[in-house]
Short mmCIF file of C-alpha atoms (C1' of nucleotides) in Angstrom, two decimals:
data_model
loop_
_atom_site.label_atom_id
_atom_site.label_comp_id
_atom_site.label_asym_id
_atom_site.label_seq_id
_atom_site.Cartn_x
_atom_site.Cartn_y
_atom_site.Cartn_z
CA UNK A 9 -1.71 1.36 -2.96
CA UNK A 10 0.74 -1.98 -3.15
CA UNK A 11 0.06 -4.10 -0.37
CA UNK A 12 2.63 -7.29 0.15
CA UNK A 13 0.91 -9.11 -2.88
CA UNK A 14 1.56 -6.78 -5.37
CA UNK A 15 5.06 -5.67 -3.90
CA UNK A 16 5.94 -9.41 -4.29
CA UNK A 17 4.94 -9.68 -7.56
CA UNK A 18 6.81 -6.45 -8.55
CA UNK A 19 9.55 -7.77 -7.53
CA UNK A 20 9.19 -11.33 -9.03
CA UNK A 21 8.90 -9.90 -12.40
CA UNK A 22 10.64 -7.17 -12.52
CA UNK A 23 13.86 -9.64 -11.17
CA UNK A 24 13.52 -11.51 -14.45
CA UNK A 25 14.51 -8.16 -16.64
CA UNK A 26 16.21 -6.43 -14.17
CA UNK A 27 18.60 -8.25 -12.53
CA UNK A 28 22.60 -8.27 -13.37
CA UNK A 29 22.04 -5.12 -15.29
CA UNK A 30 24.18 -2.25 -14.69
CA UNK A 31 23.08 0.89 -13.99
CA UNK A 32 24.56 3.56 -16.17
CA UNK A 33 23.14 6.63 -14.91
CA UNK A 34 20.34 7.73 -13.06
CA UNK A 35 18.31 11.05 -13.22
CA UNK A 36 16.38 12.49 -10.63
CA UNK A 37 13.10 14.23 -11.13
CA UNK A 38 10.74 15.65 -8.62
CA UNK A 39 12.81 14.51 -5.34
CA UNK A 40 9.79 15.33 -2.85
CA UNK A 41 8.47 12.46 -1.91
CA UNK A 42 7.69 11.38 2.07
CA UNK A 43 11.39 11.63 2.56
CA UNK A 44 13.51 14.07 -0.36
CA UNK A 45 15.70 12.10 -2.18
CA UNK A 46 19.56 13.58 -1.64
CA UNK A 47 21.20 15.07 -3.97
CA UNK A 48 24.09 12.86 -4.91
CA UNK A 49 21.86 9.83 -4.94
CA UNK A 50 21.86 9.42 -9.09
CA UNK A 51 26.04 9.92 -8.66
CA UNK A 52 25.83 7.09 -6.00
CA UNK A 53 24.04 4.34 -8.04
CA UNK A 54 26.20 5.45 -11.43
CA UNK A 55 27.77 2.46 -11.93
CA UNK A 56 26.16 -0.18 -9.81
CA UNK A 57 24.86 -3.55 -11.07
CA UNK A 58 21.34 -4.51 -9.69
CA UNK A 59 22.25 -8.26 -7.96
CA UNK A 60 19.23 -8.94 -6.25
CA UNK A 61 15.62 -8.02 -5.73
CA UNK A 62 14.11 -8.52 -2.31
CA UNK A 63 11.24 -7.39 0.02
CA UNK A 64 10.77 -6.63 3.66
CA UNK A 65 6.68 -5.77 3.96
CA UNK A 66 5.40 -3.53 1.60
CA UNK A 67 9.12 -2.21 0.88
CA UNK A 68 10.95 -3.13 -2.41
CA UNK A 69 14.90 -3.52 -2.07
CA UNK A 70 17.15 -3.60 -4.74
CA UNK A 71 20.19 -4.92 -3.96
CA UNK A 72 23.51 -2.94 -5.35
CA UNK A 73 26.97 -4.64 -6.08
CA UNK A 74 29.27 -2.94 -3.22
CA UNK A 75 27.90 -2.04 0.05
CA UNK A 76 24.23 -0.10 -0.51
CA UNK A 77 20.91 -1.29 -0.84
CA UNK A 78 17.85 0.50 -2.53
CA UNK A 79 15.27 0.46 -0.21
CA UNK A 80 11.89 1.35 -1.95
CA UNK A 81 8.30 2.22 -1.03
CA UNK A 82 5.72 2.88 -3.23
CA UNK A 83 3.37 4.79 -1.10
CA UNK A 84 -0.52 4.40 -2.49
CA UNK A 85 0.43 5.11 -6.14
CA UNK A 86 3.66 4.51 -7.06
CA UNK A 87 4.88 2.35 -9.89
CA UNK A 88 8.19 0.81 -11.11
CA UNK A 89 8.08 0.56 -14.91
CA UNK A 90 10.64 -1.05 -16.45
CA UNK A 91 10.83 0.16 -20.77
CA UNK A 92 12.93 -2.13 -22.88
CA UNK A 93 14.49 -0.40 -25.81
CA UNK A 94 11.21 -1.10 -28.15
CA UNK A 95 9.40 0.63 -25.32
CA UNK A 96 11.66 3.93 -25.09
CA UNK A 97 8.95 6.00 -26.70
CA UNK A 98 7.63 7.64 -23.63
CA UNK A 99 8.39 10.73 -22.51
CA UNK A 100 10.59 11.73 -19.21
CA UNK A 101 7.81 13.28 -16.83
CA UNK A 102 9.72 15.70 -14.60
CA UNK A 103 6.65 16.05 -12.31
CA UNK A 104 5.67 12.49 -11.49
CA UNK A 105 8.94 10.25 -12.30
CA UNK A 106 10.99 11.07 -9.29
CA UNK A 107 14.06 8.57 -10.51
CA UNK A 108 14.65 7.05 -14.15
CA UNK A 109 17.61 5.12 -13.95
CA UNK A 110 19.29 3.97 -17.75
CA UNK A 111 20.61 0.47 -17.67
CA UNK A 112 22.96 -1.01 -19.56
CA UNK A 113 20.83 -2.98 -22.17
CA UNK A 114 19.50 0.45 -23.35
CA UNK A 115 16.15 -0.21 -20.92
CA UNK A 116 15.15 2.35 -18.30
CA UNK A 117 13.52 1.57 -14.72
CA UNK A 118 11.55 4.70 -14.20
CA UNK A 119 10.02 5.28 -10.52
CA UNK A 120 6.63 7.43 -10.63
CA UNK A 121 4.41 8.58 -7.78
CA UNK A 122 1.80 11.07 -8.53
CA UNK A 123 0.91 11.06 -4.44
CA UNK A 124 4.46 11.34 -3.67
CA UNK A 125 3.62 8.87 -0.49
CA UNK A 126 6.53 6.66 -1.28
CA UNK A 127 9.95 6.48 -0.91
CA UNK A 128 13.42 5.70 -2.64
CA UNK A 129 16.33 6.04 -0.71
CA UNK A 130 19.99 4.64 -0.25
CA UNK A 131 20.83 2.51 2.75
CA UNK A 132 24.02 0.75 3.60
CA UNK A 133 23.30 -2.79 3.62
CA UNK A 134 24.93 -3.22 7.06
CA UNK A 135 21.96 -0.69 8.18
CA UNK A 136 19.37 -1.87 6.42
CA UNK A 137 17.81 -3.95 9.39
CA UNK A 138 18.29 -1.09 11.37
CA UNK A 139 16.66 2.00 9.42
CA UNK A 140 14.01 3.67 10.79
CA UNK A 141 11.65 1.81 7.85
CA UNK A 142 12.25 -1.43 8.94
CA UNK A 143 13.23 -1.49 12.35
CA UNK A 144 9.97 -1.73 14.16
CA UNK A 145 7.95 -4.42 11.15
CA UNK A 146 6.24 -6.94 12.54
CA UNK A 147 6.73 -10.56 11.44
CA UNK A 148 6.19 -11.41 7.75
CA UNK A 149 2.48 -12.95 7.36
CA UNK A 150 4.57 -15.71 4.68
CA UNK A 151 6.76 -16.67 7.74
CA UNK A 152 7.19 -19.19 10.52
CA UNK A 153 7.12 -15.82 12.67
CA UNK A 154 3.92 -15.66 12.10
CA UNK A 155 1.03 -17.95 13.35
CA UNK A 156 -1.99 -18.29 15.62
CA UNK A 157 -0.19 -17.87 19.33
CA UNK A 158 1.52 -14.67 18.14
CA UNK A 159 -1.32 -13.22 16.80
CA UNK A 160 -3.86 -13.76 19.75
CA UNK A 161 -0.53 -12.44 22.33
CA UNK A 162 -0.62 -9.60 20.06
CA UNK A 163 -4.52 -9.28 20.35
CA UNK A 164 -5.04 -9.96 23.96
CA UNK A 165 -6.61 -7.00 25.99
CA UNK A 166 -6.24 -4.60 22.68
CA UNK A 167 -8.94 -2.26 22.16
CA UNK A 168 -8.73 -1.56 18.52
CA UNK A 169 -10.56 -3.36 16.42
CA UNK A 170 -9.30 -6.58 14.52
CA UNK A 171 -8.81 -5.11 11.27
CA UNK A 172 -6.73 -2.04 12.10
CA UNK A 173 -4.75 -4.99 14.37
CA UNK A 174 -3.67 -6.49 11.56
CA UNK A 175 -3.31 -4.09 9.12
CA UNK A 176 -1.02 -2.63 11.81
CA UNK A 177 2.78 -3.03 10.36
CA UNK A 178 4.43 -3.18 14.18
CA UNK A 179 1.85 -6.14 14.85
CA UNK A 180 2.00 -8.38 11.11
CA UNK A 181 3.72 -6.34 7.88
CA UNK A 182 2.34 -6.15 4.93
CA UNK A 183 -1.04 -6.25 5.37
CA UNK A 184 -3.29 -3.05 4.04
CA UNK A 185 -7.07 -2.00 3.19
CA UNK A 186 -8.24 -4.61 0.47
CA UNK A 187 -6.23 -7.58 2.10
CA UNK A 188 -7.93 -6.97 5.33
CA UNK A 189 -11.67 -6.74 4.21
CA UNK A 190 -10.68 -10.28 2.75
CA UNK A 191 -8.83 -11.44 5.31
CA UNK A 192 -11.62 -11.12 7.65
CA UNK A 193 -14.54 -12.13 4.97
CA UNK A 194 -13.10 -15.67 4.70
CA UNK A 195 -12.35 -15.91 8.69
CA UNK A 196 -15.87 -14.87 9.40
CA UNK A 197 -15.08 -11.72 12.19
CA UNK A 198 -16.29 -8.65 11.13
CA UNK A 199 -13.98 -6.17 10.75
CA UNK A 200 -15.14 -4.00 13.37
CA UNK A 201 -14.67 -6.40 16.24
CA UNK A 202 -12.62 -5.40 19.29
CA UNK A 203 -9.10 -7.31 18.63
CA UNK A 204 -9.34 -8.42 22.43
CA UNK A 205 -12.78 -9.74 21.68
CA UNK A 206 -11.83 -11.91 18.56
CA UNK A 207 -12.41 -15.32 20.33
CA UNK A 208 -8.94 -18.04 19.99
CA UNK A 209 -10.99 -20.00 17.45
CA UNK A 210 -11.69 -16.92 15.24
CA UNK A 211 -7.96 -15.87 16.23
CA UNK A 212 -6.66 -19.59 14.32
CA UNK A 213 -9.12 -18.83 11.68
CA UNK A 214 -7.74 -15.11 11.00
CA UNK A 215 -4.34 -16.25 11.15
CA UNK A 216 -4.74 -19.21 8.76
CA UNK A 217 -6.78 -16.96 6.27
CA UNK A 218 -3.70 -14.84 6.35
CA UNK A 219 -1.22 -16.59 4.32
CA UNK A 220 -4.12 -18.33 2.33
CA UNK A 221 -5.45 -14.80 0.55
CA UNK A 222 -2.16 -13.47 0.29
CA UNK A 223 -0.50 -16.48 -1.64
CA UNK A 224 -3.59 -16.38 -3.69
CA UNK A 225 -3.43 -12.86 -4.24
CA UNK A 226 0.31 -13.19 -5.48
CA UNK A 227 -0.64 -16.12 -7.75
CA UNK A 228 -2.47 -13.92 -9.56
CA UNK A 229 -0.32 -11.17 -9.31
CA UNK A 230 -1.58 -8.43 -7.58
CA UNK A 231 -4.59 -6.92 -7.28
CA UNK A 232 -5.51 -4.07 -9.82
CA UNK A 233 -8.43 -2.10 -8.21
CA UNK A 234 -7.36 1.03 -9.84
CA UNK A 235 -3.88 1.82 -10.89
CA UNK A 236 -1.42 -0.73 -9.53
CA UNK A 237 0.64 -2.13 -12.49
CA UNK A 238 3.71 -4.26 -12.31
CA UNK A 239 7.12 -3.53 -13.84
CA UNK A 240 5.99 -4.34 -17.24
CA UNK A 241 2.78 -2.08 -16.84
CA UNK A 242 0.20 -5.50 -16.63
CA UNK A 243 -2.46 -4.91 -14.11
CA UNK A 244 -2.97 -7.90 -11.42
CA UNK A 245 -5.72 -10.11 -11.97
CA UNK A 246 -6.74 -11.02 -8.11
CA UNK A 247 -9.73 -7.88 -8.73
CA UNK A 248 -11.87 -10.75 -9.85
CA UNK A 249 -11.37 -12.84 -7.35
CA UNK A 250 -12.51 -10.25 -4.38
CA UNK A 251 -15.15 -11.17 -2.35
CA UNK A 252 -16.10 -9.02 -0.39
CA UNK A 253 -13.65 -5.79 -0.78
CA UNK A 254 -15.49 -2.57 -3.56
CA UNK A 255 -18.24 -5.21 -3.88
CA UNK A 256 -20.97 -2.54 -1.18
CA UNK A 257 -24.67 -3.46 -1.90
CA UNK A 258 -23.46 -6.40 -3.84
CA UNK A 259 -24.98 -10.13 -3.10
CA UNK A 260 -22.44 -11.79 -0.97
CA UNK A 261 -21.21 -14.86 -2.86
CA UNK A 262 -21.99 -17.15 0.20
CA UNK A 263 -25.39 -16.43 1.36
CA UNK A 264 -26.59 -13.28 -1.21
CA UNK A 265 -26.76 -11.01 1.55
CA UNK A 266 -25.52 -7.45 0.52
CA UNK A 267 -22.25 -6.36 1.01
CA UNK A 268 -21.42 -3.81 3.75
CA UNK A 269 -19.45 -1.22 3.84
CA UNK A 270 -18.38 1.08 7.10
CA UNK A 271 -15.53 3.03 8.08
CA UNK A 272 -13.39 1.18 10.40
CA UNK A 273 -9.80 3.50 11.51
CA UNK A 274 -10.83 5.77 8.62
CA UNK A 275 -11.22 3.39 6.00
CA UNK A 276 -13.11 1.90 4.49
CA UNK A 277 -14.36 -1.83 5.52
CA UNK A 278 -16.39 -4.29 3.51
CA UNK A 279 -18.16 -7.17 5.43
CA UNK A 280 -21.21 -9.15 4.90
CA UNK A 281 -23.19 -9.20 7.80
CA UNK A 282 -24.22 -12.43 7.77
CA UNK A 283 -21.05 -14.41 7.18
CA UNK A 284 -19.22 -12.50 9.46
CA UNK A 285 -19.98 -12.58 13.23
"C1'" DC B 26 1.55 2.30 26.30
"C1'" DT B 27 -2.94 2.63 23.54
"C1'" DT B 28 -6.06 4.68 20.67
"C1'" DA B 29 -8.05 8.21 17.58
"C1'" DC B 30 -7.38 11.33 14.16
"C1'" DA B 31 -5.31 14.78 11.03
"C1'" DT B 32 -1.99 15.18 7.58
"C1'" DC B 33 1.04 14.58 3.63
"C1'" DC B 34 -0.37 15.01 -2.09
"C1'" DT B 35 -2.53 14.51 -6.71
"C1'" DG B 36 -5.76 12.40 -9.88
"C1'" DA B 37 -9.95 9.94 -10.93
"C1'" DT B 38 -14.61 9.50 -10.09
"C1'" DT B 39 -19.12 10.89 -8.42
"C1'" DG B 40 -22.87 14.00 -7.80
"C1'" DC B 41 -25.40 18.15 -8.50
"C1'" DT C 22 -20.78 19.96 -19.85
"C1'" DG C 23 -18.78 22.00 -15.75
"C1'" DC C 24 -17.36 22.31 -11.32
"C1'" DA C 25 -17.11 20.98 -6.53
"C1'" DA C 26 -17.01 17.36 -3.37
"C1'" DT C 27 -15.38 12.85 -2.30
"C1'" DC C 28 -12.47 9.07 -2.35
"C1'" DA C 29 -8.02 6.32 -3.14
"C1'" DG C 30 -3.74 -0.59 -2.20
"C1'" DG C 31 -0.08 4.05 3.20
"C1'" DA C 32 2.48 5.71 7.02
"C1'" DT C 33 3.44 8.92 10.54
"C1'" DG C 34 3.14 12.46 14.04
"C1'" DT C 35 0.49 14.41 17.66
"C1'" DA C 36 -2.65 14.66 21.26
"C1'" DA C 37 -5.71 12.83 24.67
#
DNA sequence: CTTACATCCTGATTGC
DNA sequence: TGCAATCAGGATGTAA
């Protein structure tokens, strides 16, 4: 479910409380997830201290002391709950927390995906750019990388329509199914459009509409449209601020037409037809 | 290479 | 109330 706003903001705040700690152990629960986790990984982060939190897309990595990396996905419904010691009341779930690792201020980081769509696995830092995860990313949205001219090269003669373009991680990562709808409302294309279409006007709107929802989405932490919680279990408050994204049948805020909704790349795609050409 | 679609999996919600 | 159908913030593999 995490797109790159709530990713971010998972690892803003859970830096503040996790960072510098030491892991002391690490037990492994259900280890299917989209790739197993191995079976020496709690032996392998025994010991470790947590140095640094960073984030490539919608991937969470937790940087180790010595030469290994965390590299973390958490899939559509995954969560990274950090419990301080007044918190340790709640129970171990063997069937949904895949990894609880005890730190060294008596807290414990437990990793739970219902879905089992995500991912935790150890990566040597030197191999980190090169794993199969992150190797073929596109640019990040937040970067220099990323601007109008890349985005219409990317979009020129494509066939797909503009919203699975750029919720395509090869073409801009970190992009998924609410920040897309958005994306798009406050450009004006509708979602459906043919990416080699989307005229270069509309192309410099999309791709200045990018960094603008996405930095207001983090502001507010995240986006809580169901279950997405951050490392202290708050919900993101961007929900309110949607325009256009769960909102079908609903008065768009612009001109009161209702919301559309329509399956674009099988999801689903809110527009309002009037606003968006 | 591009595009379209099924598939992985479980839980919450919707509809009859 | 109960039960079945439908739907989810994602990514990937396969086939045309």
């Amino acid at each position: 479910m995490p797109e790159l706003p709530e990713v971010e903001s998972l690892r803003q705040i859970l830096a503040r409380s996790a960072v510098g700690r030491t892991i002391v152990s690490a037990r492994i629960g259900e280890a299917r997830l989209r790739r197993r986790i191995v079976a020496d990984f709690a032996a392998a982060v025994a010991g470790r201290q947590i140095i640094k939190l960073s984030r490539r897309a919608k991937y969470l990595i937790i940087e180790l002391d010595g030469d290994h990396v965390m590299l973390v996905h958490l899939g559509m419904s995954g969560s990274l709950i950090h419990r301080g010691e007044d918190f340790s009341d709640a129970e171990f779930d063997p069937k949904h927390d895949h990894v609880e690792f005890a730190l060294d201020d008596s807290s414990r980081l437990v990793y739970n995906d219902p879905r089992r769509f995500g991912m935790m696995r150890l990566v040597a830092r030197a191999a980190l750019e090169n794993s199969p995860e992150l190797k073929g990313l596109g640019p990040e949205p937040l970067s220099r990388d990323f601007n109008a001219d890349y985005l219409a090269g990317k979009a020129r003669g494509k066939q797909v329509a503009i919203k699975n373009l750029i919720m395509d991680q090869k073409i801009i990562a970190g992009i998924g199914n609410i920040y897309a709808s958005e994306i798009l409302y406050r450009a004006g294309v509708r979602p459906t459009r043919r990416a080699g279409r989307v005229t270069r006007k509309e192309i410099e709107k999309i791709a200045g509409a990018v960094p603008v929802i996405l930095r207001a989405a983090i502001g507010s932490r995240g986006t809580t449209f169901r279950s997405y919680r951050d490392s202290r279990g708050q919900p993101g408050r961007f929900a309110e601020q949607l325009r256009v994204y769960g909102r079908e049948n609903e008065p768009c805020y612009a001109c009161s037409t209702p919301i559309k909704n329509v399956v674009v790349g099988q999801r689903a795609s809110f527009y309002c037809p009037k606003c968006q050409v």
